[in-house]
CSV table of C-alpha atoms in Angstrom, one decimal:
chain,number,residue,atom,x,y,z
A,27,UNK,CA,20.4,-39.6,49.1
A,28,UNK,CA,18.3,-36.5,48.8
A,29,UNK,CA,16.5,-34.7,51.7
A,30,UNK,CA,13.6,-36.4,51.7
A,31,UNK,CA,14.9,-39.7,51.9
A,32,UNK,CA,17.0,-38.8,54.8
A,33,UNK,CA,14.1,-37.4,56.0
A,34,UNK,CA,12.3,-40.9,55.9
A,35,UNK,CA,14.9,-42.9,57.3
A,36,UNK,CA,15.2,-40.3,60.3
A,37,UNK,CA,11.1,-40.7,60.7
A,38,UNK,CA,11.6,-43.9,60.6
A,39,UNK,CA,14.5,-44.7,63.4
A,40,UNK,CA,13.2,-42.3,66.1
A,41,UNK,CA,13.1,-44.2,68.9
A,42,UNK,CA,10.8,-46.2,69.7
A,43,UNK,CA,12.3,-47.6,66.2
A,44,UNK,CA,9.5,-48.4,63.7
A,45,UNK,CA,6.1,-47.0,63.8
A,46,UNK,CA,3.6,-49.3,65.8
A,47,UNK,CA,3.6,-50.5,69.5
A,48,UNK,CA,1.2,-52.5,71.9
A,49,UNK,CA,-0.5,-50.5,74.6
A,50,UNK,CA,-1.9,-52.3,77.7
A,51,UNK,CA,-5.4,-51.3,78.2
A,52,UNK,CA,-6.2,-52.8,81.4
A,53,UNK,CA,-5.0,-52.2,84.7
A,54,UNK,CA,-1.6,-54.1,85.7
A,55,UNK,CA,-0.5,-52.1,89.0
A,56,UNK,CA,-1.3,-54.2,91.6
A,57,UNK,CA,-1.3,-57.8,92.8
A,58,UNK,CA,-5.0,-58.4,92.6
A,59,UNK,CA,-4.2,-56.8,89.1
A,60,UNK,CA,-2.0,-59.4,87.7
A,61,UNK,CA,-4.7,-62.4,89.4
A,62,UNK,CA,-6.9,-61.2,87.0
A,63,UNK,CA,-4.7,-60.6,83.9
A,64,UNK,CA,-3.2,-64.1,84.1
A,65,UNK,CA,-2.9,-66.7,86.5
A,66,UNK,CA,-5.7,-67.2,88.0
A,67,UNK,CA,-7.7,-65.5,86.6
A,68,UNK,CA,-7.1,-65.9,83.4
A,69,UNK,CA,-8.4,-69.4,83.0
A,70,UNK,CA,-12.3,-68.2,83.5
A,71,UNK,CA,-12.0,-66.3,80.2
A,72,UNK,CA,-10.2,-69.2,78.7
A,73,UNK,CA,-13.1,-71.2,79.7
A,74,UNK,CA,-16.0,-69.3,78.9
A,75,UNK,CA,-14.4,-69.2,74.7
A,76,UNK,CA,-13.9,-72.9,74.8
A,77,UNK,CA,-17.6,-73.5,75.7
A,78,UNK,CA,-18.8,-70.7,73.2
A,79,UNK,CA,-16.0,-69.3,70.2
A,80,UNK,CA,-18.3,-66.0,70.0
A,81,UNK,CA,-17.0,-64.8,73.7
A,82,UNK,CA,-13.9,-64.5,72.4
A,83,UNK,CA,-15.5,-61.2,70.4
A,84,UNK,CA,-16.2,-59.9,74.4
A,85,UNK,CA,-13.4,-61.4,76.4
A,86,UNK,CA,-10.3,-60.4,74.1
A,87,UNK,CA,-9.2,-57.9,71.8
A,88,UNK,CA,-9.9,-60.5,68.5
A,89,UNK,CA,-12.6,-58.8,67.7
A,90,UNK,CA,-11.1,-55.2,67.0
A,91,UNK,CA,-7.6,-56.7,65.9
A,92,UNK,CA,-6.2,-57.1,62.2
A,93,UNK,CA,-3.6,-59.3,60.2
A,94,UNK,CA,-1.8,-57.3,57.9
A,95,UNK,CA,0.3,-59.8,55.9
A,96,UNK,CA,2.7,-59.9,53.3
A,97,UNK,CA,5.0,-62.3,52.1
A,98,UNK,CA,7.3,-59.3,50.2
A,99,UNK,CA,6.9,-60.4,46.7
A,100,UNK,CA,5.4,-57.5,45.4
A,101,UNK,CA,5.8,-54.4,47.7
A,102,UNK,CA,4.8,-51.0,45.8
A,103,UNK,CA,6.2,-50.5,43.3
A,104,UNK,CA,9.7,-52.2,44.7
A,105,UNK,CA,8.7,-55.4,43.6
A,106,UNK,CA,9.7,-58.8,45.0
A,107,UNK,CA,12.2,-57.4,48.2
A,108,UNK,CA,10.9,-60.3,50.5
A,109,UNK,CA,9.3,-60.0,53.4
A,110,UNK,CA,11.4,-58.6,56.4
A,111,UNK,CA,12.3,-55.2,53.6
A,112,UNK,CA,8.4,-55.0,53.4
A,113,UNK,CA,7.8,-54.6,57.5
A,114,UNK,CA,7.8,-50.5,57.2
A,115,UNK,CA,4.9,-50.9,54.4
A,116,UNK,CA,2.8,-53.0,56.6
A,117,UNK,CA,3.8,-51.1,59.7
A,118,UNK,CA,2.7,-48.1,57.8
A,119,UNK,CA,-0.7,-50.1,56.7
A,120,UNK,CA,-0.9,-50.6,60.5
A,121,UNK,CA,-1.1,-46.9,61.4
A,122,UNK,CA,-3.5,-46.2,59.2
A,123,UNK,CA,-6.1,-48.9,60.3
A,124,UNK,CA,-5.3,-47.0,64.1
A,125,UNK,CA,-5.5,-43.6,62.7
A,126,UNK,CA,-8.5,-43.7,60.7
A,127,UNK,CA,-11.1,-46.5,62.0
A,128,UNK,CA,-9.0,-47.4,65.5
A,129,UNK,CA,-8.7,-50.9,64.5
A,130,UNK,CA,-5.8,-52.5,66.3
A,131,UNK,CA,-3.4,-54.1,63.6
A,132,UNK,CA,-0.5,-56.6,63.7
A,133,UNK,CA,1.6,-56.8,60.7
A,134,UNK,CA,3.0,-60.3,60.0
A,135,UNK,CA,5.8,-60.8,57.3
A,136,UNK,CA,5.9,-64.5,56.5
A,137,UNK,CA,9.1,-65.6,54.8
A,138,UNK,CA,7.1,-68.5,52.5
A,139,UNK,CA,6.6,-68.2,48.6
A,140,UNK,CA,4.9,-71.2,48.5
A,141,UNK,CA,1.3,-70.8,47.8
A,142,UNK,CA,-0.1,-73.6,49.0
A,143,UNK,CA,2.1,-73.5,52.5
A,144,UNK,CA,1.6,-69.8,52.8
A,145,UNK,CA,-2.4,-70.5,52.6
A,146,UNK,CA,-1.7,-73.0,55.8
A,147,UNK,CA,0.4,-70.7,57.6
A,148,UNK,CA,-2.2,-67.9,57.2
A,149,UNK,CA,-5.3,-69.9,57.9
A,150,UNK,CA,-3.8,-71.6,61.2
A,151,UNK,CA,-3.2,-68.1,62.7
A,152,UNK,CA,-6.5,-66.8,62.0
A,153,UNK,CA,-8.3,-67.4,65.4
A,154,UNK,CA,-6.1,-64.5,66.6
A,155,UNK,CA,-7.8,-62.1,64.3
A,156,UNK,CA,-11.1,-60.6,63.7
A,157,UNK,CA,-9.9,-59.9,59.9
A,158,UNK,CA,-7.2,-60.5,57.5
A,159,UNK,CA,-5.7,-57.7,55.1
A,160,UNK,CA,-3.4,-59.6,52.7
A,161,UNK,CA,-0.5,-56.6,51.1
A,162,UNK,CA,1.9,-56.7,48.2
A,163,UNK,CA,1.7,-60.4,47.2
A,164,UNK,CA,2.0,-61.2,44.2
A,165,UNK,CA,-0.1,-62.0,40.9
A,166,UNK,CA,-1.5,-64.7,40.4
A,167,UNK,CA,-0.7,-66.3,43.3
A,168,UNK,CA,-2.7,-63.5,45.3
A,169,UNK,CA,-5.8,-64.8,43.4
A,170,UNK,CA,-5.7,-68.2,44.6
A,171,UNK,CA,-4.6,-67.1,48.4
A,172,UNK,CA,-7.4,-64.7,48.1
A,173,UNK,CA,-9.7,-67.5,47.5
A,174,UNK,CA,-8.4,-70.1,49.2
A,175,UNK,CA,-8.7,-68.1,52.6
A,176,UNK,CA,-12.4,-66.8,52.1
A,177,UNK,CA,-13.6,-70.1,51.3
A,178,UNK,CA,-12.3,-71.6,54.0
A,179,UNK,CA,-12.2,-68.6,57.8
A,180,UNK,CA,-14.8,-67.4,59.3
A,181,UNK,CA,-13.7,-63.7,59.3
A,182,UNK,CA,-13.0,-61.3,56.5
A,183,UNK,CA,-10.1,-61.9,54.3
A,184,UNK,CA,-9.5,-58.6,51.7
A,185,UNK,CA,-6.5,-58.6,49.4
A,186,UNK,CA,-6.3,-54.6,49.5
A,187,UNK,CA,-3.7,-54.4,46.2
A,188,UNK,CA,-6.7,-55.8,44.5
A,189,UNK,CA,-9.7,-54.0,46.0
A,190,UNK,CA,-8.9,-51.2,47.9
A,191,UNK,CA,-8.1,-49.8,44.6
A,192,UNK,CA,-10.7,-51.1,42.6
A,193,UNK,CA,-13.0,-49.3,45.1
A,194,UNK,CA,-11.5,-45.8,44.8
A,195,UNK,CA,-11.1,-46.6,40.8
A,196,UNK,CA,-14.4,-46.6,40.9
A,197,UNK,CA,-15.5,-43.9,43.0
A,198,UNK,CA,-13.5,-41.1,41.0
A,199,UNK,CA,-14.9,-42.8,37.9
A,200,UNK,CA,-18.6,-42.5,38.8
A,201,UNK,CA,-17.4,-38.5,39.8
A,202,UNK,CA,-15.6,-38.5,36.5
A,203,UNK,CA,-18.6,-39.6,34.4
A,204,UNK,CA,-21.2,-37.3,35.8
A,205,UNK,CA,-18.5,-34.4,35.3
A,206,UNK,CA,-18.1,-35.0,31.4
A,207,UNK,CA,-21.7,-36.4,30.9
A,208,UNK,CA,-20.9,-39.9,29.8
A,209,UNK,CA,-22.5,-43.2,31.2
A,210,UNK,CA,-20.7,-46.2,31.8
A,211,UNK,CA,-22.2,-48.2,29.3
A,212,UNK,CA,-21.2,-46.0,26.6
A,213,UNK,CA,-17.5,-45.6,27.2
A,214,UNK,CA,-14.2,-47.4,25.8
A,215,UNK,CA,-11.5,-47.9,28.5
A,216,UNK,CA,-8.2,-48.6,27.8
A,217,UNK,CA,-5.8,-50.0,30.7
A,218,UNK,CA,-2.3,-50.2,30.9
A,219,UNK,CA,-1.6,-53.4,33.5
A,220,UNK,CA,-2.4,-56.9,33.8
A,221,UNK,CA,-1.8,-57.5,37.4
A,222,UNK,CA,-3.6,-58.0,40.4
A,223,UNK,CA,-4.9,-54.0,40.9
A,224,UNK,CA,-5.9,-54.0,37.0
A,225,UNK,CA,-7.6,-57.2,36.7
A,226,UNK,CA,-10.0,-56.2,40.2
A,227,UNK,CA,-10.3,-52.3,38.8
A,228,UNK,CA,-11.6,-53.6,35.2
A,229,UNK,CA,-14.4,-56.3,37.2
A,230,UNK,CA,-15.0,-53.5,39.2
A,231,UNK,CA,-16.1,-51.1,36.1
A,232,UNK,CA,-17.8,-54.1,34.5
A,233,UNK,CA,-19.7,-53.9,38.0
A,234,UNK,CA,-20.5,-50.6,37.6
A,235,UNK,CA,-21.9,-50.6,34.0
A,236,UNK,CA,-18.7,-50.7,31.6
A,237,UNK,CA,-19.3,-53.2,29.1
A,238,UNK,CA,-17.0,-55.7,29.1
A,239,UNK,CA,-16.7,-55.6,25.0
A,240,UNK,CA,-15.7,-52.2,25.4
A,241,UNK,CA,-12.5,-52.7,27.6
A,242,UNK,CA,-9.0,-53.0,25.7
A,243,UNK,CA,-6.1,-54.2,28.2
A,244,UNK,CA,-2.7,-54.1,28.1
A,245,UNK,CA,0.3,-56.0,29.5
A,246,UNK,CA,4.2,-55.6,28.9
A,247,UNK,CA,3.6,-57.1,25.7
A,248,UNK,CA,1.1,-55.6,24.1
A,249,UNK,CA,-2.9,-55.8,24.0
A,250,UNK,CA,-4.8,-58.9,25.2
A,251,UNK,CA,-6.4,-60.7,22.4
A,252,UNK,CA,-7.9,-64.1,21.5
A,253,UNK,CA,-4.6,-64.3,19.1
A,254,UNK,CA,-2.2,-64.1,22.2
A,255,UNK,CA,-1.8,-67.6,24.6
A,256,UNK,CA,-2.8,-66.1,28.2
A,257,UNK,CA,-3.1,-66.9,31.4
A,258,UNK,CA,-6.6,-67.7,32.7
A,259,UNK,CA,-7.1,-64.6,34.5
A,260,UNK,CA,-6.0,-62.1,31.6
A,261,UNK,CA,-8.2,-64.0,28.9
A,262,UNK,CA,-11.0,-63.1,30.2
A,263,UNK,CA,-9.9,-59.3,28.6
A,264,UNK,CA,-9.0,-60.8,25.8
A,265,UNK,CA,-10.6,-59.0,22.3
A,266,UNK,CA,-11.2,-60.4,19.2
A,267,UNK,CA,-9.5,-57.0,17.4
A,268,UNK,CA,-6.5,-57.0,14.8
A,269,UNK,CA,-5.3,-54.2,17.0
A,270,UNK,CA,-2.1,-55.0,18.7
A,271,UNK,CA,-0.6,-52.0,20.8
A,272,UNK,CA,-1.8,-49.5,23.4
A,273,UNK,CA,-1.7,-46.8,20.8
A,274,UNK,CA,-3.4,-48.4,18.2
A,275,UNK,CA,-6.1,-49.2,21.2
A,276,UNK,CA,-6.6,-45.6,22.6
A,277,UNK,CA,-7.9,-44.2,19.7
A,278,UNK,CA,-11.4,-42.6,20.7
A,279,UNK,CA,-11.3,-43.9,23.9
A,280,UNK,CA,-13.2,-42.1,27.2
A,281,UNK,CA,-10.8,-43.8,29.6
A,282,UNK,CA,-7.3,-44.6,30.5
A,283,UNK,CA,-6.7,-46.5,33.5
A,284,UNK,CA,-3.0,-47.0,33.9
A,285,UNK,CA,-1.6,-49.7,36.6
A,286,UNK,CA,1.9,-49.9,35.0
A,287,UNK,CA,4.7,-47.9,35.1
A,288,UNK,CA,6.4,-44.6,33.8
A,289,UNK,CA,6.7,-43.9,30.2
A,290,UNK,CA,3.6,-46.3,28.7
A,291,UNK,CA,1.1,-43.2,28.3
A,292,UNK,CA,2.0,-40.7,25.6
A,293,UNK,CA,1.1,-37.0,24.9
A,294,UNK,CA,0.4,-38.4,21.3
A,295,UNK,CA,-1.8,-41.3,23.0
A,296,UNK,CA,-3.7,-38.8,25.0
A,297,UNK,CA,-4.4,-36.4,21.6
A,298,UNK,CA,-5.5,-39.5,19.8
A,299,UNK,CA,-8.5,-40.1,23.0
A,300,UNK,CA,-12.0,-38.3,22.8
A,301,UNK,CA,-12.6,-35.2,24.1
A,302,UNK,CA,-12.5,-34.1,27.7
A,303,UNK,CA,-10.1,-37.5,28.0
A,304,UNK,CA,-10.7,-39.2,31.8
A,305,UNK,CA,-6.5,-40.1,32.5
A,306,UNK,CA,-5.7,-42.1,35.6
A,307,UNK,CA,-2.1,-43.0,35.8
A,308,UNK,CA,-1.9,-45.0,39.0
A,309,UNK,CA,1.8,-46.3,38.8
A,310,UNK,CA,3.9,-45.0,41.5
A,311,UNK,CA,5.9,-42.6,42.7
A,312,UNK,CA,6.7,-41.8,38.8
A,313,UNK,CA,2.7,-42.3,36.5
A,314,UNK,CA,2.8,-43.1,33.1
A,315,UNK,CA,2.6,-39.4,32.2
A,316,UNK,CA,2.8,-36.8,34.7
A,317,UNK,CA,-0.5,-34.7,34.9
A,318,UNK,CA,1.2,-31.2,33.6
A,319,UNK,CA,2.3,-33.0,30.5
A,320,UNK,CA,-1.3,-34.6,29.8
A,321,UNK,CA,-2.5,-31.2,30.3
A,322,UNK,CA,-0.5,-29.1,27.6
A,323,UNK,CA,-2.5,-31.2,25.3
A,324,UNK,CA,-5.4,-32.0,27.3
A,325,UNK,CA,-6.6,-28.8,28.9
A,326,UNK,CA,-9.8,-30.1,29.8
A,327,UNK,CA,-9.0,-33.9,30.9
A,328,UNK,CA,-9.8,-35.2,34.2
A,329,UNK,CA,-6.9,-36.6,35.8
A,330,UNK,CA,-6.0,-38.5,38.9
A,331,UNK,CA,-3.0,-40.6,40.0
A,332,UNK,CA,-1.3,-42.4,43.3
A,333,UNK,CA,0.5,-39.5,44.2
A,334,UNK,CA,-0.3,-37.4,47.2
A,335,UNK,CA,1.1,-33.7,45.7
A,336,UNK,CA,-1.3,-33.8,42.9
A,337,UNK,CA,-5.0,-33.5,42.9
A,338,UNK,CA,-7.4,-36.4,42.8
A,339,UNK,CA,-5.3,-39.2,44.6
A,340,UNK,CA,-6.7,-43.1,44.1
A,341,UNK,CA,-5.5,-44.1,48.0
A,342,UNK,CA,-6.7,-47.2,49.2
A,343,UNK,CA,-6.6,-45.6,52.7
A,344,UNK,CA,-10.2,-44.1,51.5
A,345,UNK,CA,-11.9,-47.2,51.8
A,346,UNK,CA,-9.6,-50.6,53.9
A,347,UNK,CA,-10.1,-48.9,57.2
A,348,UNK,CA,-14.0,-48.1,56.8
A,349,UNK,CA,-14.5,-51.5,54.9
A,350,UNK,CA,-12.7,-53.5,58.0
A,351,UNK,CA,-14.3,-51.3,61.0
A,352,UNK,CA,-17.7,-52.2,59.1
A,353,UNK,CA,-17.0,-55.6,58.9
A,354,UNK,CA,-16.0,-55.9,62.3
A,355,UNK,CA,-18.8,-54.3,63.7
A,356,UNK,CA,-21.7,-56.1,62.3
A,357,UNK,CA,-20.0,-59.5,62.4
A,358,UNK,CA,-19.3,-59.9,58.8
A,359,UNK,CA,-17.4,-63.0,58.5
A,360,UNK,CA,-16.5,-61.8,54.6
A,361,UNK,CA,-16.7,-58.3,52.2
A,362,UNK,CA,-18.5,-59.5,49.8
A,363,UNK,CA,-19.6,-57.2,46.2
A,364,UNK,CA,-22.2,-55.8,47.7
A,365,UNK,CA,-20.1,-54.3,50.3
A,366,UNK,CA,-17.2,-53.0,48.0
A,367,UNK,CA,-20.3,-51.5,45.8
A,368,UNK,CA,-21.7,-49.5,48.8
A,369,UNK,CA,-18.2,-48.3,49.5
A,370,UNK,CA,-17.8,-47.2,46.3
A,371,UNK,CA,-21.2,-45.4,45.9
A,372,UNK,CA,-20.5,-43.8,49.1
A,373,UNK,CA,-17.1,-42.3,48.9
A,374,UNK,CA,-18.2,-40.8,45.6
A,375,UNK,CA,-21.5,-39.5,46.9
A,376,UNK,CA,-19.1,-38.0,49.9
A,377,UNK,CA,-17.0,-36.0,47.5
A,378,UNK,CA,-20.3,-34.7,45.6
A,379,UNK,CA,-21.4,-33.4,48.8
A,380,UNK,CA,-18.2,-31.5,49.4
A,381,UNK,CA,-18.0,-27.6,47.9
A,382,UNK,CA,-14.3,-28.4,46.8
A,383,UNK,CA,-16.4,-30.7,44.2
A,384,UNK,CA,-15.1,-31.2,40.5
A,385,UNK,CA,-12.3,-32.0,38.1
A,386,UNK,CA,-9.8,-31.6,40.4
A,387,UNK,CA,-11.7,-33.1,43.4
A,388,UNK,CA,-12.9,-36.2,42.3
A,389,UNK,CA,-13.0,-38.4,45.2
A,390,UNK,CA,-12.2,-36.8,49.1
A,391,UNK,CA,-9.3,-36.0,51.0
A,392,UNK,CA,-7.6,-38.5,52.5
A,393,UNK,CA,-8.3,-36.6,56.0
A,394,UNK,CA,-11.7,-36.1,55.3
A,395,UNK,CA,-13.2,-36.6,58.6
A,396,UNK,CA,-16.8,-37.6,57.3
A,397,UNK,CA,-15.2,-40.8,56.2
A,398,UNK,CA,-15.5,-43.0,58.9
A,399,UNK,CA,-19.3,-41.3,59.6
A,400,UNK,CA,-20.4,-41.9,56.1
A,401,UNK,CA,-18.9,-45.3,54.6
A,402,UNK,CA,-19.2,-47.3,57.7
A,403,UNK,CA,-23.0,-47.2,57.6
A,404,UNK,CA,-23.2,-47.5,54.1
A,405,UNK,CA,-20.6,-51.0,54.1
A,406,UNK,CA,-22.8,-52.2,57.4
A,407,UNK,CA,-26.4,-51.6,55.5
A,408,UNK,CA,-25.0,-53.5,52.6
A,409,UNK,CA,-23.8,-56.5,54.7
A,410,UNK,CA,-27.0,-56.5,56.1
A,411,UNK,CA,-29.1,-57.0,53.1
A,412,UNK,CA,-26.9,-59.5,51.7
A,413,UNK,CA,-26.8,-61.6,54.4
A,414,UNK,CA,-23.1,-61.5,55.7
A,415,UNK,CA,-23.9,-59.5,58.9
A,416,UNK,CA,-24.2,-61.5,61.8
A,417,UNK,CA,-24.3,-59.1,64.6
């Protein structure tokens, strides 16, 4: 075990054990105290909700308090570990909601693979919470739960593997574009990674003006196209090409989005793109070429990965807690496109706006403290003029 991991693992066990606790916020010291934080007094708020569901928003915490939930099939880049080894991820998740937007947060691990009963499970706890961030479950079943649970609560459900990255994708993209002088319409991407964060980050640049003809997409075995039997979600990337492998695909192409894992990107791949090559190699802890090595034959790439000791890091931290203390605010009972648009537009206008500005500042600092100032607005205006705002 080397020192960092020992240095985790201490982090992690100083007591309290773990990283989140509850904090009374009311006064409990004296008799009358306790009269009005339960028994008696408890029933008029209990009361007051049953004759209207809203005062819930003004009697308890509901409306500042978030689900994190995971059933621990697909935790980082761990994989399926099941839910009780994913607790310190969603306690983690938890501190950043507090931290960043002071959104309370309660991380639930639910020991159910099931789709269909973990959709139930979820969706009778919901009147607990004002929102519901689903974590590291896996594809494709995280589609359907996804779904399932917008469709059918009344508060925000957000799968954050899927678009808390897509957001920040698309935020150093729009940077990374104006930096080179390209517009979206007239790049070729090529993506490594069929899962869940691939498949939102690719609708995501169609959203933003990628053609959808000019995206070539990759899983373990080989390119997506009309000649391969695929799942429903990946044929929709399928192209009608002869081409068969990643390297045969990234010839000439603006863009490499990589969602996979270590080893898929080569220097040779990277000499074969077009010039002033945008690389993002998202797998983590170890990319699919570490950013030194793109540069020796790449000088002049823009690059940005998941890791925090390099320059330009796509954390979804940038955008869940802003999205959620949006939502919350206004009443949004879902975060809809228009929503995860305005984020995007405004974390990339917020690191345009910073001197620290270009190739190797692409989207802000995770501690940027104009964050929650500038993408909170921006998420509440565009829930406003879609119609999802209902306070």
């Amino acid at each position: 075990m080397n020192q960092f991991e020992q240095e985790a693992l201490a982090y992690h066990a100083a007591a309290p054990a773990g990283k989140v606790a509850l904090q009374i916020t009311k006064d409990v010291n004296t008799a009358a105290d306790l009269a009005l934080a339960y028994s008696p007094g408890v029933a008029v708020p209990c009361l007051a909700i049953r004759d209207n569901p809203e005062a819930a928003l003004k009697y308890t915490a509901k409306g500042n308090l978030v689900a994190v939930i995971t059933n621990g099939t697909a935790v980082l880049g761990l994989g399926d570990i099941g839910a009780l080894a994913a607790k310190p991820v969603m306690e983690g998740k938890a501190v950043l909601f507090k931290k960043f937007a002071n959104i309370d947060a309660v991380d639930l691990e639910i020991d159910e693979r099931d789709p269909d009963k973990l959709v139930e499970i979820i969706a009778a706890l919901h009147p607990s919470f004002g929102g519901i961030n689903l974590e590291d479950i896996k594809a494709p079943e995280c589609f359907e739960i996804e779904r399932r649970l917008n469709e059918r609560l009344p508060i925000p459900v957000f799968h954050d593997d899927q678009h808390g990255t897509a957001i920040v994708v698309g935020a150093g993209l729009l940077n990374a574009l104006a930096l080179t002088g390209r517009q979206a319409s007239d790049i070729r991407v090529v993506c490594s990674g069929a899962g869940a964060a691939a498949m939102a980050c690719l609708e995501m640049l169609v959203q933003l003006g990628v053609r959808r003809e000019q995206i070539y997409v990759c899983d373990s075995k080989g390119l997506l196209t009309t000649r391969r039997s695929l799942s429903a979600e990946k044929e929709v990337w399928a192209q009608d090409t002869e081409l068969h492998t990643l390297a045969q695909a990234i010839v000439g192409a603006d863009v490499f989005l990589g969602l996979s894992g270590p080893g898929v990107l080569t220097q040779t791949d990277v000499m074969q793109m077009a010039d002033e090559p945008i690389i993002f190699t998202l797998a983590n802890p170890e990319p699919e070429l570490r950013p030194e090595l793109v540069r020796e034959v790449a000088p002049r790439a823009i690059i940005a990965t998941g890791r925090s000791d390099y320059p330009n890091q796509i954390n979804n931290a940038l955008c869940f807690p802003y999205l959620f203390r949006a939502a919350l605010d206004c009443g949004a009972r879902t975060i809809n496109q228009a929503m995860k648009l305005a984020c995007v537009r405004a974390i990339a206008e917020l690191a345009r706006n910073s001197p620290e500005f270009g190739p190797g500042a692409i989207v802000p600092e995770l501690l940027d403290p104009r964050l929650l100032a500038t993408v909170c607005p921006a998420v509440v205006a565009a829930a406003r003029a879609s119609g999802v705002a209902h306070r």
